[in-house]
Amino acid sequence: MRKTQLYLTVFTLFLFAGTLCYGQEKVDRVTVPFSNPSKPGLVKAHTYNGGITVKGYNGKEVIIEARLRGEILTEKKKISEKAKGMRLIQTRTTGLSVVEEDNVMSISVESSKKTVDLTIQVPFSTSLKLHGYKNGDITVDKVNGEIEVDRYKGELKFTDVSGAVVAHAYSGNITVTFVKVDPEKPMSFSNWKGDIDVTFPANIKANMKMKSDRGEIYSDFDLKIMPTPQEALKGSRKKDGKYRISIGQFIYGTISGGGPEYQFKTYSGDILIRKAK
Amino acid sequence: MNSTTDNQLMEEVKEGKVERLAILFERHQVPLYNFFLRLTGNRGTSEDLVQDVFFRILKYRSTYRGESKFTIWMYQIARNAHIDHLRKRKEEIPLEEQWDEASSREPGPSESVEQLQDIVLLRQALAKLPLKKREVLVLSRFQNLKYKEIAELFDCHIGTVKAHVHRATKELGKIYFKLSGGMVS
Amino acid sequence: MKCKHIKVKFPDFLIGELEDISKKEIQEHVSTCFSCREELESLSEIWTKLGVLPQEQPSDSLRSRFYGMLDAYKQGLEQEKVKPRVHKLQGGWLTHWWPRQPAFQVTFSLALLLVGLTAGYLLNLNGKKVYEVASLRQEVQGMRQTLAISLLEQSSPTERLRGVGLSYRMEKPNKKIIQSLLDILDNDSNVNVRLAAVDALYLFHDNPTVKEGLIQSLSRQTSPLVQVSLIDLMVNMHERRAIESLKQLIQDEKFNPDVKNHAEQGIQQLTY
Ligand SMILES: [Zn+2]
């Protein structure tokens, strides 16, 4: 605990150099280190109105920029319930607040009336938990870790990521390209409207589980279709020796003999599972 | 009384500071043990159940919602642990026969023989009450829970709880009267 | 009529939580009503008598067992955070139950934690003071269940997904697994994990708790994707009792029109 406080004190110093103005736009910029930079940290970001962009870079600190779209207004910010008892590190016109504790950095923009876009640069090896509601996309580039994203409206675009992804968008396409996957971890991608388009390295081993209620499923992987666990348990093979694939159910398949489970589910979009070229 | 409330401590446990559970354990282990003792009549079982409750608190800590009092949530878990325990050892030993140890115990320095007799009879009488009545009675009489809190715990109307307490006390009185040979001192 | 009104206050009288007016009212009434007086006296007598039941102290072993469990849990959590490499176990008794597929291999430290926890747990259940590896072996299924439960409670969604995956590879999950899956279905913050739970629970829909839980869950879900999955599931398990919930859903303003459509189709399939 004492250690954490020390770090909190250290990085408040960074703040005073923070605020910059780019013409019409109002930008808050803050650099925050993890309390234990030798271990991969977790960055949590939460916005209601605006987009989130996360980029991996060759550094140890997290650089956060909050950009107000449109006019400049001053407003008081309350520290969130969760962070009670901790110090508020940043409070500016964008309503940006950052709290770091035990290698977990929580970034939030609480303003709902104004649109604020977040740009976050993180060390390459960092896990992410991003949550956003409307007005903008969530993009992630060159990050290696566990990436959990939940978005109501807007697209999810992840490029050159490694590790594992658990992503959900209510309406908006999900596009992901992996450089490498964590061979141990399951993944899951889901949305209501929009396509799910994921490119994996050619050498992955996985169990696939896919379903689109209204759309199509495509893949250039050599997918071996398997019975559903339900059918496997009941042994419901048809006479011709083939397993029944019924409408309204998930399709199960394996790639290169199988591995962790990757789940894909969309209601009205298509599912595209691509092999990296 | 410690200044940190149970709810605050449980929030901390939920956030990952599991060592804070130790304070909650120290505060509640004795009442919880006695709660089980009055339900089961068995000391070993009661200790196992206390351990089980704290194990479950750890396990389900992410499901804790701070809206109601921590003790209400704790007794919810305690009731579930007890019910699971009953299912496991269904009809193995009739409840009223589990107080073997107590009945053969010598009276302590402050207890008279009559008092010991009373204790034994009351335990037997409690054991004969149906589970739900026994729970309501024990919670209101010994565990310092308000009727309102018991209502929250059982997810029912406060009037129902009061009616249960009323009936349970009445029934306990009758059983006790019968056991003591129809003579009430 | 008056007696009924008075008797309702007896429970508050017993715990001494009545305002003076009500107390006075009772006193006045029982001074003239014999049956109420008799009842109040006998209630008070047994209520007071219960006070002779002593508050007992648990033995010291309770405390040491608790701290043992807490330590094991804490260690396990910390090691989980660091996420050490997976140690493949060669031989030994652990391989008897250790999942073979890479997807289900979990860190050795977590396994050790579980051995600690489960050992403590078994001691509880059996009341035996001896911990033997031999007896653990017989608890293979139990261990796997504990493992799944512990994964279901992890803060990282991939760990929870793994827990769900592990649980539906069990032939006979115990009540705790089922309960954890139902909890996940209702409470997990991540839509993807909830979706996986729907699928896992489908396997156990013969279980009455599961059936009930799934029907109940429909109205609690906020994500249309999970709602649609639940509707499909009910149709697949030919659960006619779900028709009522589906009809309610169609009436409810808050549901998405596509979901309502889906529900209507579901009702047709269930009633044909
Ligand atoms: Zn009367």
XYZ file of C-alpha atoms and ligand atoms in Angstrom:
735
model
C 0.000 0.000 0.000
C 2.760 2.392 0.947
C 4.507 1.604 -2.280
C 1.434 2.464 -4.279
C 1.073 5.791 -2.548
C 4.644 6.596 -3.348
C 3.942 6.020 -7.000
C 0.803 8.070 -6.868
C 2.839 10.959 -5.543
C 5.468 10.498 -8.174
C 3.183 10.677 -11.095
C 1.113 13.614 -9.950
C 4.247 15.569 -10.839
C 3.741 14.722 -14.459
C 0.390 16.370 -14.508
C 1.437 19.942 -14.325
C 3.111 19.662 -17.673
C -0.115 18.234 -18.986
C -2.648 20.482 -20.585
C -2.084 21.509 -24.179
C -4.290 23.313 -26.598
C -4.544 22.446 -30.257
C -6.491 25.268 -31.832
C -10.180 24.467 -31.442
C -9.578 21.213 -29.642
C -9.038 20.803 -25.975
C -6.598 18.058 -25.063
C -5.629 16.684 -21.680
C -2.451 14.706 -21.688
C -1.027 12.725 -18.831
C 1.777 10.187 -18.483
C 1.407 7.575 -15.774
C 3.809 4.745 -14.881
C 2.732 1.362 -13.555
C 3.627 0.666 -9.940
C 5.567 -2.387 -11.097
C 6.814 -1.663 -14.622
C 8.685 -4.962 -14.835
C 5.386 -6.839 -14.954
C 2.715 -6.413 -17.645
C -0.011 -4.135 -16.366
C -3.719 -3.901 -17.011
C -5.278 -0.768 -18.469
C -8.997 -0.301 -18.000
C -10.691 2.482 -19.923
C -14.290 3.533 -19.713
C -16.056 6.171 -21.763
C -19.662 6.877 -22.490
C -19.479 9.286 -25.362
C -16.469 9.050 -27.693
C -13.957 6.657 -29.194
C -10.986 4.833 -27.709
C -7.695 4.265 -29.504
C -4.996 2.145 -27.898
C -1.521 1.757 -29.352
C 1.366 -0.330 -28.170
C 4.694 1.509 -28.106
C 8.230 0.878 -26.994
C 8.074 2.453 -23.558
C 7.233 1.685 -19.955
C 4.634 4.311 -19.171
C 1.083 4.864 -20.217
C 0.432 8.078 -22.124
C -3.163 9.173 -22.094
C -4.745 11.882 -24.198
C -8.333 12.950 -23.868
C -9.571 15.119 -26.670
C -12.749 17.097 -26.415
C -14.668 17.346 -29.660
C -16.223 20.789 -30.081
C -16.332 23.629 -27.589
C -14.484 23.968 -24.332
C -16.333 23.913 -21.064
C -15.206 23.600 -17.488
C -16.910 21.153 -15.248
C -16.328 19.656 -11.854
C -15.765 15.943 -11.694
C -16.649 13.606 -8.929
C -14.328 10.763 -8.146
C -16.062 7.518 -8.954
C -17.496 5.357 -6.199
C -14.999 2.617 -6.946
C -11.978 4.819 -6.382
C -13.188 6.146 -3.040
C -10.393 6.595 -0.577
C -7.868 6.984 -3.378
C -6.688 10.265 -4.732
C -8.038 11.784 -7.852
C -5.071 12.151 -10.124
C -6.479 14.064 -12.987
C -9.514 16.201 -13.348
C -9.788 18.560 -16.256
C -12.359 19.846 -18.612
C -12.529 16.541 -20.445
C -13.556 14.842 -17.203
C -10.613 12.519 -17.486
C -9.549 10.645 -14.405
C -6.760 8.123 -13.989
C -6.174 5.925 -10.965
C -3.305 3.467 -10.720
C -3.157 0.756 -8.084
C -1.252 -2.522 -8.064
C -0.422 -2.350 -11.762
C -4.030 -1.742 -12.717
C -4.689 1.607 -14.324
C -8.275 2.778 -14.497
C -8.981 5.539 -16.960
C -12.391 7.052 -17.262
C -14.182 9.900 -18.904
C -17.370 10.456 -17.074
C -18.855 13.175 -19.169
C -21.845 11.960 -21.145
C -22.947 15.203 -22.795
C -19.702 16.038 -24.510
C -17.844 13.766 -26.863
C -14.348 12.933 -25.653
C -11.955 10.724 -27.608
C -9.300 8.821 -25.717
C -5.917 7.957 -27.166
C -3.844 5.689 -24.971
C -0.293 4.567 -25.620
C 0.697 1.514 -23.643
C 3.812 -0.700 -23.368
C 3.552 -3.503 -25.960
C 2.825 -6.094 -23.290
C -0.280 -4.802 -21.572
C -3.716 -6.244 -20.986
C -6.736 -4.129 -21.814
C -10.278 -3.865 -20.603
C -12.147 -1.290 -22.663
C -15.716 -0.266 -22.337
C -17.503 2.316 -24.397
C -21.012 3.285 -25.340
C -21.425 5.530 -28.381
C -19.931 8.059 -30.807
C -16.768 6.503 -32.092
C -14.876 3.296 -32.609
C -12.537 1.304 -30.452
C -9.230 0.574 -32.120
C -6.290 -1.357 -30.746
C -2.936 -1.615 -32.462
C 0.164 -3.667 -31.606
C -0.790 -4.768 -28.129
C 0.130 -8.120 -26.658
C -2.032 -9.328 -23.792
C -5.546 -10.162 -22.859
C -7.928 -7.757 -24.549
C -11.486 -7.472 -23.296
C -13.734 -5.010 -25.073
C -17.396 -4.180 -24.787
C -18.994 -1.578 -27.006
C -22.566 -0.556 -27.656
C -22.365 1.427 -30.881
C -19.326 1.693 -33.113
C -16.775 -0.572 -34.701
C -14.040 -2.604 -33.079
C -10.814 -2.632 -35.102
C -7.840 -4.487 -33.715
C -4.678 -4.697 -35.790
C -1.491 -6.661 -35.135
C -2.581 -7.820 -31.718
C -1.215 -10.835 -29.835
C -2.585 -12.836 -26.953
C -6.287 -13.339 -26.545
C -9.393 -11.296 -27.309
C -12.857 -11.333 -25.775
C -14.913 -8.771 -27.665
C -18.536 -7.767 -27.865
C -20.211 -4.976 -29.804
C -23.927 -4.416 -29.983
C -23.908 -2.819 -33.388
C -20.731 -2.454 -35.376
C -18.288 -4.661 -37.215
C -15.569 -6.465 -35.326
C -12.329 -6.739 -37.281
C -9.264 -8.342 -35.731
C -5.857 -9.341 -37.105
C -3.634 -11.405 -34.900
C 0.135 -11.610 -35.108
C 0.232 -14.376 -32.527
C -2.258 -16.050 -30.264
C -1.812 -17.307 -26.726
C -1.990 -21.078 -27.280
C -3.656 -21.655 -23.904
C -6.455 -19.133 -23.909
C -10.003 -19.324 -25.195
C -11.443 -16.362 -27.091
C -14.850 -15.062 -27.905
C -16.287 -12.566 -30.393
C -19.911 -11.540 -30.529
C -22.198 -8.856 -31.849
C -25.821 -8.251 -32.704
C -25.470 -6.325 -35.941
C -22.346 -6.283 -38.064
C -19.740 -8.693 -39.330
C -17.124 -10.510 -37.345
C -13.937 -10.680 -39.391
C -10.928 -12.269 -37.711
C -7.548 -13.112 -39.224
C -5.461 -15.689 -37.371
C -1.893 -16.871 -37.979
C -1.877 -19.960 -40.208
C -0.426 -22.222 -37.501
C -3.149 -21.936 -34.861
C -4.708 -24.931 -33.166
C -8.204 -24.316 -31.926
C -11.704 -25.579 -31.408
C -14.097 -23.320 -33.261
C -17.680 -22.700 -32.302
C -19.611 -20.477 -34.682
C -23.105 -19.231 -35.168
C -24.834 -16.577 -37.214
C -28.622 -16.429 -37.030
C -29.153 -14.399 -40.184
C -25.784 -14.343 -41.932
C -23.167 -16.617 -43.442
C -19.983 -18.169 -42.166
C -16.797 -18.213 -44.278
C -13.311 -19.526 -43.645
C -10.218 -20.488 -45.610
C -8.887 -22.596 -42.755
C -9.090 -26.333 -43.067
C -11.956 -26.703 -40.636
C -12.944 -30.144 -39.490
C -16.608 -30.083 -38.562
C -17.352 -31.854 -35.285
C -20.530 -32.974 -33.581
C -21.840 -30.563 -30.983
C -21.000 -31.636 -27.442
C -24.710 -32.289 -27.013
C -24.726 -34.708 -29.921
C -21.442 -36.235 -28.905
C -22.880 -36.985 -25.493
C -26.018 -38.513 -26.874
C -24.203 -40.161 -29.759
C -26.796 -38.936 -32.224
C -25.109 -39.887 -35.456
C -27.183 -40.117 -38.534
C -27.285 -43.326 -40.558
C -24.810 -42.156 -43.137
C -22.254 -41.616 -40.388
C -22.384 -37.869 -40.630
C -23.256 -35.634 -37.771
C -26.303 -33.517 -38.147
C -25.742 -29.786 -38.191
C -29.012 -28.298 -37.221
C -30.170 -24.790 -37.870
C -30.204 -22.567 -34.848
C -27.270 -24.328 -33.288
C -23.617 -23.615 -33.090
C -21.337 -25.244 -35.619
C -18.337 -26.896 -34.043
C -15.074 -27.508 -35.812
C -11.387 -27.980 -35.150
C -8.298 -26.462 -36.728
C -5.086 -28.528 -36.685
C -6.434 -31.041 -34.224
C -7.972 -28.578 -31.823
C -6.983 -26.396 -28.919
C -8.621 -23.722 -26.834
C -12.153 -22.803 -27.775
C -12.863 -19.777 -29.977
C -16.482 -18.710 -29.991
C -18.051 -16.552 -32.714
C -21.622 -15.431 -32.508
C -23.584 -12.834 -34.420
C -27.263 -12.347 -34.962
C -27.467 -10.577 -38.285
C -23.909 -10.299 -39.591
C -21.483 -12.623 -41.336
C -18.597 -14.452 -39.752
C -15.280 -14.473 -41.635
C -12.389 -16.460 -40.258
C -9.261 -15.839 -42.297
C -5.859 -17.412 -42.464
C -3.049 -14.840 -42.456
C -1.154 -14.793 -45.730
C -16.179 -1.803 17.895
C -13.866 -1.450 14.972
C -14.445 1.560 12.800
C -14.361 -0.294 9.505
C -17.815 -1.646 8.796
C -18.478 -5.192 7.650
C -19.676 -3.912 4.311
C -16.492 -1.930 3.730
C -14.371 -4.944 4.612
C -16.334 -7.179 2.291
C -15.930 -4.658 -0.517
C -12.193 -4.852 0.029
C -12.282 -8.640 -0.025
C -14.238 -8.435 -3.251
C -11.627 -6.136 -4.755
C -8.975 -8.748 -4.045
C -7.712 -7.953 -0.554
C -8.735 -11.370 0.660
C -6.703 -11.062 3.854
C -9.351 -8.627 5.111
C -11.651 -11.598 5.442
C -9.757 -12.431 8.629
C -11.387 -9.474 10.393
C -14.819 -10.593 9.284
C -14.007 -14.096 10.468
C -12.976 -12.856 13.908
C -16.137 -10.814 14.211
C -18.591 -13.448 13.130
C -17.183 -16.897 13.794
C -18.667 -17.243 17.277
C -22.218 -16.092 16.469
C -22.143 -18.131 13.284
C -20.919 -21.198 15.158
C -23.730 -20.838 17.666
C -26.245 -20.336 14.873
C -25.260 -23.685 13.385
C -25.060 -25.291 16.782
C -28.678 -24.364 17.431
C -29.734 -25.624 14.030
C -27.761 -28.852 13.955
C -27.078 -29.643 17.586
C -23.633 -30.901 16.649
C -20.388 -29.126 17.496
C -18.170 -30.738 14.855
C -20.712 -30.160 12.119
C -21.122 -26.562 13.226
C -17.409 -25.895 12.956
C -17.324 -27.493 9.520
C -20.207 -25.326 8.440
C -18.549 -22.139 9.688
C -15.478 -23.056 7.658
C -17.709 -23.782 4.685
C -19.389 -20.376 4.983
C -16.084 -18.511 4.865
C -14.897 -20.697 2.020
C -18.027 -19.784 0.090
C -17.627 -16.095 0.931
C -14.217 -16.229 -0.726
C -15.487 -18.181 -3.667
C -18.524 -16.077 -4.316
C -16.976 -12.788 -3.288
C -17.453 -11.380 -6.767
C -21.198 -11.825 -6.429
C -21.369 -9.716 -3.274
C -23.558 -6.661 -3.663
C -23.136 -4.071 -0.960
C -26.749 -2.946 -1.004
C -27.837 -4.840 2.067
C -26.050 -5.559 5.309
C -23.117 -7.949 5.113
C -24.608 -10.134 7.849
C -27.729 -10.692 5.778
C -25.639 -11.924 2.893
C -23.562 -14.030 5.302
C -26.649 -15.697 6.757
C -27.924 -16.332 3.265
C -24.747 -18.247 2.572
C -24.995 -19.919 5.970
C -28.513 -21.132 5.238
C -27.434 -22.535 1.886
C -24.456 -24.269 3.458
C -26.734 -25.804 6.062
C -29.276 -26.963 3.502
C -26.544 -28.547 1.374
C -25.247 -30.252 4.471
C -28.700 -31.643 5.266
C -29.096 -32.990 1.754
C -25.780 -34.742 2.013
C -26.527 -36.545 5.230
C -30.227 -36.924 4.805
C -31.798 -38.984 7.542
C -28.451 -40.296 8.597
C -28.889 -39.322 12.194
C -32.125 -37.993 13.612
C -31.463 -34.483 14.775
C -32.642 -34.877 18.333
C -30.162 -37.680 18.913
C -27.189 -35.536 18.068
C -26.947 -33.843 21.418
C -25.415 -36.923 23.027
C -22.432 -35.023 24.326
C -24.445 -32.281 25.901
C -26.763 -34.540 27.825
C -23.945 -36.445 29.432
C -22.001 -33.354 30.325
C -21.431 -32.489 33.973
C -23.006 -29.230 35.025
C -20.567 -26.315 35.048
C -19.900 -24.333 38.197
C -22.574 -21.771 37.409
C -25.174 -24.226 36.233
C -27.519 -26.057 38.485
C -28.764 -29.524 37.656
C -32.179 -28.047 36.887
C -30.690 -25.540 34.542
C -28.781 -28.245 32.737
C -31.993 -30.188 32.465
C -33.624 -27.116 30.958
C -30.835 -26.747 28.441
C -31.180 -30.348 27.360
C -34.937 -30.103 27.061
C -34.812 -26.840 25.134
C -32.334 -28.276 22.682
C -34.479 -31.307 22.162
C -37.512 -29.120 21.694
C -35.704 -26.896 19.192
C -34.604 -29.958 17.262
C -38.208 -31.029 16.892
C -39.255 -27.738 15.302
C -39.536 -27.755 11.513
C -36.438 -26.261 9.902
C -37.865 -22.974 8.737
C -39.444 -22.209 12.092
C -36.233 -23.164 13.838
C -34.244 -20.851 11.580
C -36.546 -17.893 12.094
C -36.625 -18.385 15.829
C -32.865 -18.766 16.185
C -32.180 -15.776 13.945
C -34.519 -13.491 15.845
C -33.823 -14.757 19.361
C -30.065 -15.345 19.243
C -28.487 -13.810 16.182
C -29.666 -10.256 16.791
C -31.332 -9.962 13.430
C -34.248 -7.578 13.140
C -37.483 -8.889 11.664
C -36.933 -6.589 8.737
C -33.528 -8.160 8.098
C -34.880 -11.676 8.402
C -37.551 -10.730 5.883
C -34.824 -9.615 3.501
C -32.922 -12.818 4.144
C -35.924 -15.023 3.429
C -37.122 -12.738 0.686
C -40.577 -12.437 2.184
C -42.823 -9.883 3.843
C -41.995 -8.718 7.360
C -45.496 -9.724 8.463
C -44.776 -13.280 7.394
C -41.632 -13.315 9.501
C -43.487 -12.086 12.552
C -46.207 -14.667 12.027
C -43.513 -17.342 11.777
C -41.827 -16.187 14.969
C -45.178 -16.176 16.703
C -46.081 -19.679 15.583
C -42.575 -21.045 16.149
C -42.461 -19.750 19.716
C -45.911 -21.140 20.418
C -45.002 -24.513 18.985
C -41.706 -24.616 20.836
C -43.555 -23.903 24.066
C -45.896 -26.832 23.429
C -43.079 -29.234 22.606
C -41.107 -28.131 25.617
C -44.157 -28.583 27.825
C -44.657 -32.098 26.527
C -41.006 -33.053 26.940
C -40.857 -31.818 30.478
C -43.654 -34.219 31.338
C -46.375 -31.642 31.246
C -45.041 -29.827 34.253
C -43.842 -26.302 33.865
C -41.968 -24.844 36.761
C -61.352 -8.781 15.971
C -59.603 -6.915 18.726
C -57.717 -10.059 19.802
C -56.332 -10.555 16.327
C -55.142 -6.974 16.245
C -53.399 -7.448 19.593
C -51.788 -10.784 18.791
C -50.091 -9.385 15.713
C -47.999 -7.280 18.054
C -46.740 -10.158 20.161
C -43.557 -10.795 18.129
C -42.503 -7.163 18.573
C -43.382 -7.382 22.242
C -41.065 -10.396 22.607
C -38.026 -8.563 21.286
C -38.996 -5.446 23.224
C -39.454 -3.309 20.165
C -42.790 -1.677 20.791
C -43.613 1.915 21.434
C -45.189 2.678 24.754
C -48.626 3.200 23.239
C -48.733 -0.292 21.799
C -47.389 -1.784 24.995
C -50.079 -0.049 26.949
C -52.682 -1.219 24.499
C -51.575 -4.810 24.984
C -51.503 -4.503 28.753
C -54.990 -3.060 28.830
C -56.325 -5.769 26.601
C -54.788 -8.738 28.414
C -56.035 -7.414 31.730
C -59.528 -8.251 30.561
C -58.970 -10.955 27.907
C -58.010 -14.267 29.427
C -57.062 -16.100 26.237
C -54.705 -13.365 25.040
C -53.103 -13.126 28.456
C -52.508 -16.856 28.538
C -50.962 -16.839 25.111
C -48.708 -13.885 25.814
C -47.551 -15.418 29.087
C -46.639 -18.740 27.555
C -44.876 -17.052 24.640
C -42.869 -14.825 26.960
C -42.002 -17.729 29.181
C -40.470 -19.903 26.512
C -38.841 -16.870 24.880
C -37.152 -15.956 28.149
C -36.274 -19.539 28.905
C -34.345 -19.791 25.646
C -31.902 -17.423 27.317
C -30.455 -20.300 29.336
C -28.962 -21.774 26.182
C -25.338 -20.759 26.544
C -23.271 -19.124 23.833
C -20.525 -21.656 23.208
C -16.987 -21.161 21.936
C -15.758 -23.096 18.911
C -12.521 -25.034 19.302
C -9.151 -23.599 18.287
C -8.986 -25.847 15.285
C -11.672 -23.758 13.583
C -9.428 -20.732 13.655
C -6.354 -22.549 12.393
C -8.337 -24.197 9.627
C -9.705 -20.853 8.537
C -6.296 -19.218 8.380
C -4.907 -22.232 6.533
C -7.587 -21.874 3.926
C -7.108 -18.122 3.628
C -3.363 -18.500 3.134
C -3.798 -21.123 0.468
C -6.336 -18.999 -1.326
C -4.183 -15.894 -1.140
C -1.124 -17.696 -2.434
C -3.114 -19.153 -5.232
C -4.472 -15.765 -6.204
C -1.050 -14.169 -6.214
C 0.485 -16.918 -8.253
C -2.462 -16.740 -10.581
C -1.776 -13.055 -11.117
C 1.820 -13.699 -12.114
C 0.653 -16.411 -14.496
C 3.667 -18.711 -14.472
C 4.293 -21.054 -17.351
C 2.299 -24.205 -17.402
C 4.234 -27.019 -15.850
C 3.468 -30.228 -17.504
C 3.124 -32.952 -14.975
C 4.864 -36.194 -15.733
C 3.401 -39.168 -13.949
C 2.335 -38.928 -10.358
C -1.143 -39.015 -9.068
C -2.151 -35.659 -10.471
C -2.103 -36.989 -14.005
C -5.002 -39.197 -13.114
C -7.345 -36.323 -13.274
C -5.347 -33.605 -14.883
C -6.946 -32.557 -18.177
C -4.894 -33.708 -21.121
C -5.768 -31.164 -23.749
C -3.649 -28.042 -23.610
C -6.767 -25.950 -23.382
C -7.625 -27.405 -20.051
C -4.249 -27.501 -18.462
C -4.136 -24.966 -15.785
C -1.144 -23.639 -13.972
C 0.458 -25.940 -11.512
C 0.216 -23.339 -8.804
C -3.501 -23.177 -9.209
C -3.605 -26.924 -8.902
C -1.645 -26.759 -5.691
C -4.012 -24.180 -4.366
C -6.886 -26.434 -5.167
C -5.263 -29.386 -3.499
C -4.937 -27.211 -0.428
C -8.491 -26.042 -0.572
C -9.981 -29.328 -1.448
C -7.992 -31.116 1.195
C -9.363 -28.715 3.750
C -12.747 -29.179 2.288
C -12.644 -32.939 2.374
C -11.540 -32.823 5.964
C -14.635 -30.832 6.667
C -16.949 -33.199 5.022
C -15.570 -36.393 6.366
C -14.590 -35.064 9.727
C -11.345 -36.974 9.382
C -8.165 -35.438 10.589
C -5.932 -37.322 8.216
C -5.207 -36.155 4.743
C -4.223 -38.898 2.369
C -3.323 -38.734 -1.251
C -5.084 -42.032 -1.709
C -8.390 -40.634 -0.607
C -7.885 -37.644 -2.840
C -7.585 -39.871 -5.829
C -11.095 -41.034 -5.327
C -12.176 -37.443 -5.389
C -10.985 -36.895 -8.923
C -14.339 -35.691 -10.093
C -14.675 -33.416 -7.104
C -11.323 -31.846 -7.786
C -12.166 -31.136 -11.348
C -15.373 -29.521 -10.245
C -13.529 -27.371 -7.751
C -11.120 -26.410 -10.491
C -13.936 -25.362 -12.767
C -15.596 -23.397 -10.004
C -12.401 -21.628 -9.175
C -11.925 -20.686 -12.807
C -15.492 -19.454 -13.039
C -14.685 -16.928 -10.354
C -11.601 -15.479 -11.980
C -11.571 -11.823 -12.830
C -10.234 -12.392 -16.325
C -12.884 -13.305 -18.900
C -10.685 -15.849 -20.656
C -10.292 -17.717 -17.378
C -14.029 -17.689 -16.881
C -14.554 -18.889 -20.437
C -12.138 -21.687 -19.678
C -14.101 -22.540 -16.551
C -17.315 -22.727 -18.547
C -15.608 -24.903 -21.155
C -14.274 -27.228 -18.502
C -17.628 -27.577 -16.832
C -19.413 -28.723 -19.917
C -16.953 -31.458 -20.448
C -18.115 -33.067 -17.255
C -20.536 -35.866 -17.372
C -22.133 -35.148 -14.073
C -21.507 -31.697 -12.735
C -22.425 -31.138 -9.124
C -24.838 -28.577 -7.784
C -22.102 -26.036 -7.242
C -21.083 -26.089 -10.873
C -24.653 -25.783 -11.998
C -25.208 -22.944 -9.560
C -22.037 -21.177 -10.672
C -23.092 -21.468 -14.298
C -26.516 -20.080 -13.503
C -24.889 -17.248 -11.532
C -22.674 -16.494 -14.496
C -25.648 -16.512 -16.828
C -27.441 -13.976 -14.658
C -24.601 -11.860 -13.345
C -21.443 -12.042 -15.402
C -20.459 -8.620 -16.667
C -19.234 -10.007 -19.964
C -21.771 -10.889 -22.680
C -19.426 -13.434 -24.246
C -19.064 -15.345 -21.001
C -22.835 -15.324 -20.522
C -23.259 -16.712 -24.042
C -20.867 -19.529 -23.282
C -22.800 -20.283 -20.098
C -26.062 -20.653 -22.051
C -24.414 -23.249 -24.198
C -22.900 -25.132 -21.312
C -26.193 -25.188 -19.440
C -27.954 -26.639 -22.449
C -26.123 -29.872 -21.814
C -27.661 -30.159 -18.393
C -31.190 -29.062 -19.210
C -32.586 -32.327 -17.894
C -31.695 -31.089 -14.468
C -34.767 -29.367 -12.979
C -32.705 -26.577 -11.382
C -31.193 -25.772 -14.753
C -34.541 -25.811 -16.512
C -36.045 -23.460 -13.952
C -32.960 -21.235 -13.924
C -32.986 -20.864 -17.701
C -36.640 -19.925 -17.829
C -36.172 -17.418 -14.995
C -33.118 -15.944 -16.595
C -34.845 -14.837 -19.780
C -36.432 -11.777 -18.211
C -33.224 -10.785 -16.473
C -31.049 -10.629 -19.555
C -30.261 -7.276 -21.051
C -28.310 -8.399 -24.090
C -30.476 -9.350 -27.092
C -27.832 -11.839 -28.148
C -28.170 -13.757 -24.899
C -31.962 -13.475 -25.054
C -32.034 -15.004 -28.519
C -29.712 -17.806 -27.433
C -31.987 -18.572 -24.496
C -35.039 -18.624 -26.743
C -33.307 -21.056 -29.125
C -32.371 -23.206 -26.213
C -35.926 -23.424 -24.908
C -37.178 -24.377 -28.325
C -34.482 -27.023 -28.583
C -35.355 -28.539 -25.257
C -39.081 -28.492 -26.102
C -39.798 -26.672 -22.899
C -43.480 -25.839 -23.064
C -43.377 -24.110 -19.710
C -41.267 -21.456 -21.377
C -44.197 -20.370 -23.535
C -45.509 -18.166 -20.736
C -42.200 -16.331 -20.356
C -41.956 -15.915 -24.098
C -45.441 -14.432 -24.242
C -44.526 -11.991 -21.492
C -41.402 -11.048 -23.394
C -43.426 -10.196 -26.477
C -45.603 -7.848 -24.409
C -42.622 -6.151 -22.821
C -41.652 -2.760 -24.221
C -38.006 -3.033 -23.377
C -37.223 -5.923 -25.694
C -35.756 -5.503 -29.140
C -38.273 -6.120 -31.997
C -36.016 -8.777 -33.535
C -35.939 -10.596 -30.220
C -39.743 -10.441 -30.026
C -39.911 -11.861 -33.516
C -37.630 -14.645 -32.471
C -39.806 -15.309 -29.450
C -42.934 -15.510 -31.620
C -41.300 -18.075 -33.869
C -40.250 -19.944 -30.772
C -43.814 -20.061 -29.461
C -45.022 -21.418 -32.787
C -42.424 -24.160 -32.728
C -43.282 -25.055 -29.168
C -47.038 -25.177 -29.709
C -47.357 -26.902 -33.080
Zn -57.893 -11.029 23.380
